[in-house]
CSV table of C-alpha atoms and ligand atoms in Angstrom, one decimal:
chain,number,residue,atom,x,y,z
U,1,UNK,CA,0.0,0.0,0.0
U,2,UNK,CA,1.2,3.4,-1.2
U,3,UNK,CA,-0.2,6.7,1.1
U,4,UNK,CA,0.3,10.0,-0.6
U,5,UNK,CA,2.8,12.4,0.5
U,6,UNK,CA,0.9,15.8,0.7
U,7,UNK,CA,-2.2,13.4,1.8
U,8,UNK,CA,-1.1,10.5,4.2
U,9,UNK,CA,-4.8,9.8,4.6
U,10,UNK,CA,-4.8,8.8,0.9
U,11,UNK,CA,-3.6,5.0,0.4
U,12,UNK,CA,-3.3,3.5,-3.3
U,13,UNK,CA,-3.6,-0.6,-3.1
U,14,UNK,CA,0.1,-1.3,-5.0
U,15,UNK,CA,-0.7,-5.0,-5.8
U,16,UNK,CA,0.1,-6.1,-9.2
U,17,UNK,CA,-3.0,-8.2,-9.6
U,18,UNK,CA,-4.7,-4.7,-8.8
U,19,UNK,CA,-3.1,-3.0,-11.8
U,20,UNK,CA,-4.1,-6.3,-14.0
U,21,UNK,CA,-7.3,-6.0,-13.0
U,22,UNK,CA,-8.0,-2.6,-13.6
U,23,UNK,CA,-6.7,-2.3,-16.8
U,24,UNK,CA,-9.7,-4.9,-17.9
U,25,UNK,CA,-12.1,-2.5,-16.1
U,26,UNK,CA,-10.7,0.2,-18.3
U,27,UNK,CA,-11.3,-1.4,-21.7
U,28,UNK,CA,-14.2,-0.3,-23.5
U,29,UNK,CA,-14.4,-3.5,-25.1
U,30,UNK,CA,-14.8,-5.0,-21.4
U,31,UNK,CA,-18.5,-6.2,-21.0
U,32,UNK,CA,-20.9,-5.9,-18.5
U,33,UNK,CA,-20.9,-9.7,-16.9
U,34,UNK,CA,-16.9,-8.9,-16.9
U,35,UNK,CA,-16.9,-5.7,-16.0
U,36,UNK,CA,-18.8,-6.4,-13.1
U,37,UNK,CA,-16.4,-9.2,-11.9
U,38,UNK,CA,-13.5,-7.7,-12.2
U,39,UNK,CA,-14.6,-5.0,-9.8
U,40,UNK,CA,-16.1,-7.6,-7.8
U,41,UNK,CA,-12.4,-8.9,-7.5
U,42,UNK,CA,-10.2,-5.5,-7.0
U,43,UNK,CA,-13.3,-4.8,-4.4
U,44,UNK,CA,-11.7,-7.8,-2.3
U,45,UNK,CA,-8.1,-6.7,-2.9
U,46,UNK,CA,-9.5,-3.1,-1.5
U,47,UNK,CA,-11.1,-4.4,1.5
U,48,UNK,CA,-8.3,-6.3,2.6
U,49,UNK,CA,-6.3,-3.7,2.7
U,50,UNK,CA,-8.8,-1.9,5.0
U,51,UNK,CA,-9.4,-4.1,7.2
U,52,UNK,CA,-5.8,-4.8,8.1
U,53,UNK,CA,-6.1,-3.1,11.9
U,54,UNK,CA,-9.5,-4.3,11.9
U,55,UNK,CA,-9.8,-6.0,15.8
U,56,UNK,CA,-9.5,-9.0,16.8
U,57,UNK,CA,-10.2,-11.0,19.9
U,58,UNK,CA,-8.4,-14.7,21.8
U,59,UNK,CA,-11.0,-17.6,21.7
U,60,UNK,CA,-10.2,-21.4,22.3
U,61,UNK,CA,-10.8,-23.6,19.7
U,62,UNK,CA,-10.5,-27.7,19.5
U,63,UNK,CA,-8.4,-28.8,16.1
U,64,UNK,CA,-8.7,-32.6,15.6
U,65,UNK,CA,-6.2,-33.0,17.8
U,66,UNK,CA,-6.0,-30.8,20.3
U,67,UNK,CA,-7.5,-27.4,21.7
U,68,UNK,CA,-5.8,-24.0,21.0
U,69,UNK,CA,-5.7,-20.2,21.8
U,70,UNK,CA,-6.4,-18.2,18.4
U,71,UNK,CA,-7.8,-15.5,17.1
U,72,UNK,CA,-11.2,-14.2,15.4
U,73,UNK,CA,-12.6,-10.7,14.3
U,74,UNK,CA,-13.2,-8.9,17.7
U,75,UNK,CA,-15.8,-6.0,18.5
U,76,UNK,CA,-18.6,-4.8,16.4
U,77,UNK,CA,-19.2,-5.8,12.6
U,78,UNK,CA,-18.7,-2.9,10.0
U,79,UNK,CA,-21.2,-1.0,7.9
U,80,UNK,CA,-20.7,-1.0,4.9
U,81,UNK,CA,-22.1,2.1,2.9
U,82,UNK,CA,-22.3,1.8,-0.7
U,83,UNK,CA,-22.9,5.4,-2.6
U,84,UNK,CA,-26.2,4.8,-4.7
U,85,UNK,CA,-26.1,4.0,-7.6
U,86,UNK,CA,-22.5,2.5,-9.1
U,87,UNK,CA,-21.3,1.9,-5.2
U,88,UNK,CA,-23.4,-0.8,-4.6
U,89,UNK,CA,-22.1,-2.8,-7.7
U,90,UNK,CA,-18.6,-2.5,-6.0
U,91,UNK,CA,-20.2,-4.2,-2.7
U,92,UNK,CA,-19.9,-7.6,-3.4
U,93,UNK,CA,-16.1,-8.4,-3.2
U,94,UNK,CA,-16.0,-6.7,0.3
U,95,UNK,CA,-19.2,-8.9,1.1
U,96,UNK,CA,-17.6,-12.2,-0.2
U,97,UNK,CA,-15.0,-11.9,2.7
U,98,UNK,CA,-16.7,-10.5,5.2
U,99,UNK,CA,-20.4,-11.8,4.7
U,100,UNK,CA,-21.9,-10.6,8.3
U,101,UNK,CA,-20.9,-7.0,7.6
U,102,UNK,CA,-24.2,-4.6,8.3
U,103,UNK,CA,-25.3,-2.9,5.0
U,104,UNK,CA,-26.9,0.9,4.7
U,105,UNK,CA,-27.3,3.2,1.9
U,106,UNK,CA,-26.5,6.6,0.5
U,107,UNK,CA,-28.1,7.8,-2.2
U,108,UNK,CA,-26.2,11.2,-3.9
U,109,UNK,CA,-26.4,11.8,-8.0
U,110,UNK,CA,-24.1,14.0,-9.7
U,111,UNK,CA,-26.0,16.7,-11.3
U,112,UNK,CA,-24.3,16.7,-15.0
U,113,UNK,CA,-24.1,20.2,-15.6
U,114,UNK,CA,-22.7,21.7,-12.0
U,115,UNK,CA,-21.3,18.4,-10.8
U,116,UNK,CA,-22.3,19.3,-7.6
U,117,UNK,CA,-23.8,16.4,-5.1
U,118,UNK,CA,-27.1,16.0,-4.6
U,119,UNK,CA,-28.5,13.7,-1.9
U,120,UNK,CA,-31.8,12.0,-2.0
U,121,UNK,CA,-31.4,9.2,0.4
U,122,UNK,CA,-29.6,8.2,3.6
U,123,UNK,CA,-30.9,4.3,5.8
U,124,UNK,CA,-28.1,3.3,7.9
U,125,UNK,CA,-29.0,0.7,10.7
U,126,UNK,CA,-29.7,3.1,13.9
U,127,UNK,CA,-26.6,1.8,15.8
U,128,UNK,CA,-23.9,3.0,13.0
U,129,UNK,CA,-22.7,5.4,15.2
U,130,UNK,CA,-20.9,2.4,17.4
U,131,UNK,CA,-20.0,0.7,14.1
U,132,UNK,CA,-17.1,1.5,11.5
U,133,UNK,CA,-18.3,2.6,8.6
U,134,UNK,CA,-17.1,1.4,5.2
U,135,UNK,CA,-18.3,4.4,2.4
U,136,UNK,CA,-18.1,2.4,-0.8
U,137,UNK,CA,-18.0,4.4,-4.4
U,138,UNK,CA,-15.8,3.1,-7.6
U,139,UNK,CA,-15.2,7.2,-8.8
U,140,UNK,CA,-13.4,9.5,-6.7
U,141,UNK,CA,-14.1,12.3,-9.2
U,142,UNK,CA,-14.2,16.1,-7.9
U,143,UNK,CA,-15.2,13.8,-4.8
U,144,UNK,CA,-18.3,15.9,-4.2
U,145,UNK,CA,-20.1,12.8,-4.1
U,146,UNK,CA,-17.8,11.1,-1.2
U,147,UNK,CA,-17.1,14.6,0.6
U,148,UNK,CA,-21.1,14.9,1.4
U,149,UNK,CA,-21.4,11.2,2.2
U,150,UNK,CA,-19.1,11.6,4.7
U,151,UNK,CA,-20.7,14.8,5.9
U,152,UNK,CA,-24.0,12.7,6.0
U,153,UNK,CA,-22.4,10.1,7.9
U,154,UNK,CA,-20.7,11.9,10.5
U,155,UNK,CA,-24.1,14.2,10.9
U,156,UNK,CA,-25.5,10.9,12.5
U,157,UNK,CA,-22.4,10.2,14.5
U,158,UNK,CA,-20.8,8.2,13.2
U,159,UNK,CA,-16.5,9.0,14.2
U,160,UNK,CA,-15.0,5.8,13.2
U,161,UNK,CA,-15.0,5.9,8.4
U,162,UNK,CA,-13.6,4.4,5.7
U,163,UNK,CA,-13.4,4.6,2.0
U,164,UNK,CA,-12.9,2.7,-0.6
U,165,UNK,CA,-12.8,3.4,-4.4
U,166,UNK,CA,-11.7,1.8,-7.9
U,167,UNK,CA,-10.5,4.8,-9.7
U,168,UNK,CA,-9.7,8.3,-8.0
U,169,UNK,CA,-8.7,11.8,-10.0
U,170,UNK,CA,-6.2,14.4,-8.2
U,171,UNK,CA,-8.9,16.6,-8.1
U,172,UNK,CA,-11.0,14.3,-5.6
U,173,UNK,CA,-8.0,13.4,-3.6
U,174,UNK,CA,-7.3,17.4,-3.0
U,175,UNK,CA,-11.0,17.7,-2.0
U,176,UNK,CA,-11.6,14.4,-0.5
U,177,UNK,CA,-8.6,14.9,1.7
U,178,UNK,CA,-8.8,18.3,2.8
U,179,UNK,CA,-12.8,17.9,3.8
U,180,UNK,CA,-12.0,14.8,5.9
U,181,UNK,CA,-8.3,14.3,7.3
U,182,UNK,CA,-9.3,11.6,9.7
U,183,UNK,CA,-11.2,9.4,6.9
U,184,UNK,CA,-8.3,6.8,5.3
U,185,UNK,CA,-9.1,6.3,1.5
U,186,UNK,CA,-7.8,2.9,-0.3
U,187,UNK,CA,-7.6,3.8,-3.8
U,188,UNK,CA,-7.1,1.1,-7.2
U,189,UNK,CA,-5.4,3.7,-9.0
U,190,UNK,CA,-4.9,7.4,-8.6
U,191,UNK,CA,-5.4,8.6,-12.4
U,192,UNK,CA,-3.9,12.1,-14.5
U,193,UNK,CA,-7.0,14.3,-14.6
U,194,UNK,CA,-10.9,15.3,-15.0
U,195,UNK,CA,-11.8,16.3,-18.4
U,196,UNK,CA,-14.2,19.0,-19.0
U,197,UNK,CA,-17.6,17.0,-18.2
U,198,UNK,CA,-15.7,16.1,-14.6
U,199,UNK,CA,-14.9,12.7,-16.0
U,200,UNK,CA,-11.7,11.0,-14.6
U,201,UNK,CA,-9.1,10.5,-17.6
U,202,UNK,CA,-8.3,7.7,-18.6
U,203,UNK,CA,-10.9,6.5,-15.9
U,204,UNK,CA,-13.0,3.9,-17.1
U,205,UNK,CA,-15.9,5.8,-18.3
U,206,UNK,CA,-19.8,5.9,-16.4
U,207,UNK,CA,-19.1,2.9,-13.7
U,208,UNK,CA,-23.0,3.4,-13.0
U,209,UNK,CA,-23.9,2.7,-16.2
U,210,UNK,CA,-21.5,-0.2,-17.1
U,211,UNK,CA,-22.3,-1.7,-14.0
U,212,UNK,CA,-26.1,-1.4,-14.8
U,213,UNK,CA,-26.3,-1.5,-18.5
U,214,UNK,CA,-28.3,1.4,-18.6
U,215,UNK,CA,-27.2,2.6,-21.6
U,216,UNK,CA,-26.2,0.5,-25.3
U,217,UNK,CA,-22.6,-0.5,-25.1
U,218,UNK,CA,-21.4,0.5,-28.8
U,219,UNK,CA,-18.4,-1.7,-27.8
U,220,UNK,CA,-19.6,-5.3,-28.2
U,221,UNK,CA,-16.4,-6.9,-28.4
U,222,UNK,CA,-16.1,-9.3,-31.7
U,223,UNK,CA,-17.3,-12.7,-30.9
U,224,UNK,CA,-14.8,-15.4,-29.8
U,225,UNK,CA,-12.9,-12.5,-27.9
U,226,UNK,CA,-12.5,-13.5,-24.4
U,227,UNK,CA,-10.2,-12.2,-21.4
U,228,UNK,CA,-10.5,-14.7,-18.9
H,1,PRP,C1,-20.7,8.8,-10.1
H,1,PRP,C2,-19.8,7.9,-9.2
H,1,PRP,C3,-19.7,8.8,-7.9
H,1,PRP,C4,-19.7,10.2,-8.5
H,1,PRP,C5,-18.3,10.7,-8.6
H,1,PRP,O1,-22.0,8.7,-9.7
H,1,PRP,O2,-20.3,6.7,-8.9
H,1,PRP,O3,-20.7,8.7,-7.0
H,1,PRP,O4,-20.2,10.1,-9.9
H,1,PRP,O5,-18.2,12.0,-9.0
H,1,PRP,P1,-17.8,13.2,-8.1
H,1,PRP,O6,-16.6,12.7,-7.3
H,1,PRP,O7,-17.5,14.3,-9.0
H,1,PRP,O8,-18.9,13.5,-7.2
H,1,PRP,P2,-23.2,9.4,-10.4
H,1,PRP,O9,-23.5,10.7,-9.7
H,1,PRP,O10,-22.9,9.5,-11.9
H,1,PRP,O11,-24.4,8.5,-10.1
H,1,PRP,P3,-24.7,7.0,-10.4
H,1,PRP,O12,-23.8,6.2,-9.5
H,1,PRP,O13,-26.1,6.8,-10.2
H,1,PRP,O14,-24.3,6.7,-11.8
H,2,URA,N1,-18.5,9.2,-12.4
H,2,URA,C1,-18.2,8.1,-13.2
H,2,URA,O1,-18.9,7.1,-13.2
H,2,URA,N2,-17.1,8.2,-13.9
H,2,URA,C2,-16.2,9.3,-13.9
H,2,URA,O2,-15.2,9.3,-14.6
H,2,URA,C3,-16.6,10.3,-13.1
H,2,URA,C4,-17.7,10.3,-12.3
């Protein structure tokens, strides 16, 4: 793991299986069923890294042949928080490995023309506030989107966040960074730049939309083409 030196708070996930990964996700040609595993799979990579100083707690348990002192995941479970809509298709890899994690939801759209955050929606379960809270979004963008999730979530209490994201731009990191200090980001890939629409370059285009399908892919890739 790599923090940032002008943002310590700001981790990129160094792993070369990462990088592999995400340069799949990138592909236009990439579609949707893969598209969807793939960040499935970086999501695991992701939450490992987060939940490295995750607590843990002694209990005895009896091996075939004899009992032992060990160790299992200690205090409360997490929440994890995906950012409605694209977030929640980046929730299953975190899920696969640590199925009893609590769920809520945020719901804050980008509107297209100021990029500024809107939020519609906010169901956490009521006891979040003793809970560490995992904020879940693939694009770190101008990070208007994560900056009020965060707000949101600390309105209610909650003092103990996390975030987690495929794809961040400089221009998120700045703002990301600067609104929240004490919230550690674990970043896929810290990218060059927004273009003019506030799209992350080379990004991977609208993760809502390839994770959804909610709009023709004009990249059907030629039959018989398969990555994995
Ligand atoms: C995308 C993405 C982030 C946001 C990032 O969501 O999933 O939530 O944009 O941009 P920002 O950092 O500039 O705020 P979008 O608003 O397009 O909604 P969607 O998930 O419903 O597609
Ligand atoms: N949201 C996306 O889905 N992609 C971007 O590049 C920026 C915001």
């Amino acid at each position: 793991m790599k923090p940032l030196k002008e943002y310590p708070n700001f981790n990129v996930v160094d792993h070369p299986l990462v990088k592999h990964k995400i340069t799949y996700v990138r592909d236009k040609y990439t579609c949707k069923k893969v598209f969807k595993e793939l960040v499935d799979e970086i999501g695991i990579f992701l939450a490992y890294e987060l939940t490295q100083d995750f607590p843990l707690q002694e209990v005895e348990v009896e091996t075939p042949l004899c009992k032992t002192r060990t160790q299992i995941l200690g205090g409360k479970k997490p929440v994890l928080v995906p950012i409605l809509r694209a977030g929640v298709g980046m929730l299953d890899g975190f899920l696969k490995i640590m199925p009893s994690a609590r769920i809520g939801h945020i719901g804050i759209s980008r509107d297209e023309e100021t990029l500024l955050p809107n939020a519609y929606y906010c169901k956490l379960p009521v006891d979040s506030y003793q809970r560490t809270i995992v904020l879940i979004d693939p694009m770190l963008a101008t990070g208007g989107s994560a900056v009020a999730a965060a707000a949101k979530i600390k309105e209610v209490g909650c003092k103990r966040i996390k975030f987690m994201c495929l794809i961040a731009a400089p221009e998120g990191v700045k703002a990301f960074c600067e609104a929240h200090p004490d919230i550690e980001v674990y970043a896929g890939c810290l990218d060059e730049k927004l273009n003019e629409k506030g799209y992350i370059l080379p990004g991977l285009g609208d993760a809502g939309d390839r994770l959804c399908g909610t709009k023709p892919n004009p990249y059907m890739p030629p039959m018989g083409v398969r990555f994995f």
